[in-house]
Structures are given as C-alpha cells and as structure tokens.
Short mmCIF file of C-alpha atoms in Angstrom, two decimals:
data_model
loop_
_atom_site.label_atom_id
_atom_site.label_comp_id
_atom_site.label_asym_id
_atom_site.label_seq_id
_atom_site.Cartn_x
_atom_site.Cartn_y
_atom_site.Cartn_z
CA ILE J 961 8.31 -6.84 129.58
CA TYR J 962 11.28 -8.36 127.24
CA ILE J 963 11.17 -11.11 125.23
CA GLN J 964 15.17 -11.95 123.68
CA CYS J 965 14.03 -14.65 121.08
CA LYS J 966 17.66 -15.49 120.48
CA ASP J 967 17.96 -19.29 120.12
CA VAL J 968 14.41 -20.17 121.74
CA SER J 969 13.63 -22.84 120.05
CA SER J 970 9.50 -22.27 121.79
CA SER J 971 7.20 -20.42 119.69
CA LEU J 972 6.26 -17.08 120.00
CA THR J 973 2.95 -17.95 121.31
CA ASP J 974 4.52 -19.75 124.01
CA ILE J 975 7.31 -16.59 125.77
CA LEU J 976 4.43 -13.44 125.23
CA PRO J 977 2.66 -12.19 128.11
CA SER J 978 -0.80 -13.83 129.11
CA GLN J 979 -3.10 -11.98 129.71
CA LYS J 980 -2.81 -12.44 133.43
CA GLN J 981 0.64 -10.53 133.29
CA ILE J 982 -1.05 -7.16 131.22
CA ASN J 983 -1.98 -4.12 132.92
CA ALA J 984 -2.07 -2.70 129.59
CA GLN J 985 -1.83 0.91 131.51
CA LYS J 986 1.71 0.32 132.38
CA VAL J 987 3.81 -2.48 129.74
CA ILE J 988 5.46 -1.88 126.80
CA VAL J 989 5.98 -5.32 125.27
CA VAL J 990 9.92 -5.89 123.57
CA ILE J 991 10.85 -8.65 121.32
CA ASP J 992 13.78 -8.27 120.68
CA ALA J 993 15.89 -10.82 117.93
CA LEU J 994 12.38 -12.18 116.75
CA ASP J 995 14.48 -13.49 112.83
CA GLU J 996 16.30 -15.97 115.69
CA LEU J 997 13.73 -17.73 117.09
CA LEU J 998 14.09 -21.70 116.46
CA THR J 999 10.68 -22.22 115.37
CA PRO J 1000 8.69 -21.35 111.68
CA LEU J 1001 8.44 -17.81 110.72
CA ASP J 1002 5.08 -17.55 109.89
CA GLU J 1003 4.07 -19.69 113.11
CA ASN J 1004 5.75 -16.52 114.69
CA LEU J 1005 3.92 -13.86 113.01
CA LYS J 1006 0.73 -15.29 112.92
CA GLY J 1007 0.84 -15.70 116.75
CA LEU J 1008 2.57 -11.99 116.71
CA SER J 1009 -0.59 -10.75 114.62
CA ASP J 1010 -2.57 -12.42 117.14
CA PHE J 1011 -1.04 -11.02 119.62
CA VAL J 1012 -1.40 -7.52 119.11
CA GLU J 1013 -5.27 -8.34 117.73
CA ASP J 1014 -6.24 -8.94 121.31
CA ASN J 1015 -3.92 -6.78 122.67
CA LEU J 1016 -3.88 -3.41 120.75
CA SER J 1017 -3.70 -1.02 123.12
CA ILE J 1018 0.07 -1.99 124.62
CA PRO J 1019 3.17 -0.87 122.98
CA ILE J 1020 4.97 -3.59 121.05
CA VAL J 1021 8.35 -3.44 119.93
CA VAL J 1022 10.09 -5.90 118.10
CA SER J 1023 14.04 -6.28 116.53
CA CYS J 1024 14.73 -7.90 113.34
CA ARG J 1025 17.22 -7.86 111.06
CA ASN J 1026 17.49 -5.35 108.58
CA GLY J 1027 17.24 -8.08 105.05
CA PHE J 1028 14.06 -10.13 107.56
CA ASP J 1029 11.72 -9.65 105.46
CA VAL J 1030 8.75 -8.88 107.34
CA GLN J 1031 6.84 -6.18 106.41
CA GLN J 1032 3.94 -7.75 104.33
CA LYS J 1033 2.64 -9.77 107.02
CA LEU J 1034 3.27 -7.69 110.04
CA SER J 1035 1.22 -4.83 108.24
CA ASN J 1036 -0.18 -3.08 111.68
CA PHE J 1037 3.26 -2.21 112.65
CA THR J 1038 4.87 1.10 112.30
CA HIS J 1039 8.55 -0.30 110.49
CA LEU J 1040 11.59 1.47 111.17
CA PHE J 1041 15.19 1.01 110.11
CA LEU J 1042 18.20 2.02 112.10
CA GLU J 1043 21.20 1.28 110.35
CA ASP J 1044 24.31 0.43 112.45
CA LEU J 1045 27.15 3.12 113.40
CA THR J 1046 30.76 3.03 112.64
CA PHE J 1047 32.05 2.80 115.77
CA GLY J 1048 34.17 6.45 115.12
CA ASP J 1049 30.87 7.65 114.40
CA ALA J 1050 29.97 6.53 117.57
CA LYS J 1051 33.27 7.93 118.63
CA ARG J 1052 32.30 11.57 117.92
CA TYR J 1053 29.20 11.68 118.82
CA VAL J 1054 29.98 10.59 122.11
CA GLU J 1055 33.50 13.26 122.05
CA GLY J 1056 30.34 16.03 121.33
CA GLN J 1057 28.88 15.20 124.61
CA SER J 1058 29.85 16.42 128.31
CA GLU J 1059 33.17 14.93 129.79
CA PHE J 1060 30.70 13.50 132.79
CA VAL J 1061 28.79 11.33 130.16
CA GLN J 1062 32.28 11.19 127.98
CA LYS J 1063 33.38 9.47 131.82
CA ARG J 1064 30.58 6.65 132.22
CA LEU J 1065 30.48 5.57 128.51
CA GLN J 1066 34.76 5.01 128.18
CA SER J 1067 33.91 1.18 129.54
CA TYR J 1068 31.92 1.11 126.36
CA PHE J 1069 34.55 1.83 124.27
CA ASP J 1070 37.16 -0.68 126.24
CA ASP J 1071 34.79 -3.29 127.07
CA GLU J 1072 34.38 -5.79 123.42
CA GLU J 1073 30.74 -6.95 124.35
CA LYS J 1074 29.42 -3.72 125.58
CA ARG J 1075 31.20 -2.02 122.28
CA ALA J 1076 28.44 -3.57 120.57
CA LEU J 1077 25.45 -1.21 121.83
CA LEU J 1078 27.73 1.70 120.66
CA THR J 1079 26.76 0.84 117.04
CA ASN J 1080 23.53 1.14 117.59
CA PRO J 1081 21.61 4.45 117.09
CA PHE J 1082 19.19 3.46 119.51
CA PHE J 1083 21.10 2.15 122.17
CA LEU J 1084 23.47 4.93 122.13
CA LYS J 1085 20.82 7.36 122.63
CA SER J 1086 20.06 5.60 125.23
CA LEU J 1087 23.39 5.32 126.34
CA VAL J 1088 23.64 8.87 126.19
CA THR J 1089 20.70 9.23 127.82
CA GLN J 1090 21.57 6.96 130.87
CA ALA J 1091 24.36 8.84 131.42
CA GLN J 1092 23.72 12.55 131.88
CA LEU J 1093 21.85 11.11 134.87
CA PRO J 1094 24.88 10.88 137.81
CA SER J 1095 22.61 8.99 140.45
CA ARG J 1096 22.18 6.06 137.72
CA ARG J 1097 23.82 3.01 137.21
CA MET J 1098 24.70 2.34 133.53
CA PRO J 1099 23.34 -0.69 132.21
CA ASP J 1100 26.16 -3.73 131.16
CA THR J 1101 23.36 -5.85 128.64
CA LYS J 1102 20.49 -5.22 126.14
CA ALA J 1103 18.04 -6.19 128.34
CA GLU J 1104 19.03 -3.75 131.12
CA LEU J 1105 19.55 -0.86 128.69
CA TYR J 1106 15.79 -1.57 127.34
CA ASP J 1107 14.61 -1.43 131.15
CA MET J 1108 15.99 1.67 131.79
CA PHE J 1109 14.40 3.15 128.03
CA VAL J 1110 10.89 1.23 129.35
CA ASN J 1111 11.43 3.16 132.73
CA GLN J 1112 11.97 6.47 131.70
CA CYS J 1113 9.68 6.44 129.39
CA GLN J 1114 6.61 6.30 132.35
CA PRO J 1115 8.03 8.19 134.51
CA GLU J 1116 4.60 9.98 135.32
CA GLU J 1117 3.24 7.05 136.17
CA ARG J 1118 5.74 6.04 138.57
CA SER J 1119 5.23 9.09 139.79
CA ALA J 1120 1.70 8.60 140.30
CA ASP J 1121 2.12 4.87 141.47
CA ALA J 1122 4.44 5.85 144.45
CA THR J 1123 2.55 9.07 145.56
CA ALA J 1124 -0.18 6.37 145.88
CA LYS J 1125 1.49 4.39 147.57
CA GLU J 1126 2.19 7.10 150.37
CA ARG J 1127 -1.24 8.12 151.35
#
C-alpha cells in the first residue's frame, strides 16, 4: 500500500489502511513524504505510532526529509538516512552497468521529471534492478517504482499464490 503524503490535508490516521484492507502476510505500507502532510505533525506521528502498535507484523517504510527530526517520536522505527547522489554520481553508476541497462535508463537522464529518481540511492538501485529484467516495463513515477520494489520483495509468495490458483 503506497501512501503519498504530499499536500494531503487529511490526518494521517484518516488515510492509513483499515484492518479490513490488510492481510498482514502480503502487505508493506510505504508512507512517502510524511513531512509534507498539511496537518499537525504531532497528531500524525501519534496516529502513525498507534497504527504501528496495532500492526506489529506489517513492514512499514516511512520517508521524510533529512532535516525533519522524528527520531525520538518514532522510536520503534529503525532510522536510515540516504544522502542524495549528484547527477554525476548517478551517471557514473549507470555507466558501470551493462549496455542494455544503460539504454533502458537513458530516458531517465533525458526527462527532467524522471531525472530526480536518479539522485536518490534507493530509487537508482531499484531502477537498475528493473532495467536488468528485459521483460519488465520501466516505471515512470515513484509510486510505480515502489510498487515494483514491493513485488520484487515477495516473489515466493506470488509464486505460491499462482500455484494455488492453478489448482
């Protein structure tokens, strides 16, 4: 489940999934741009903490800006910090990949909106992984990239589901 918080005026508790929407075996909740919610921070962090406490078995990924200090208020999370890459760093990384991957990623260097994905280490690595799979369509947005990442994280479950459906 991907939740993009940018310019959302609702409280986080209003947009988090309900228990009915969650099958804990097959869900990863990704909350992007937590710092960009238009409602009060403390209210949103309390709602998120309550959600985590009620759903301990569900993996939850939260992104927010580096200077946005939520560490003490979200003490039940592991905190990781990703520094942006320079455009040159991203270009050198892609140049170290196969010619096939380089060709598949060329549109990200040419398109200004897509280019922003190249300077984030998580997005860049995910894009390279997608580009290595010839039969896969390349994502155009962060939401599509997150969706593809989640799908790659659970291949054995998807394989088991497909086998069960065939029966």
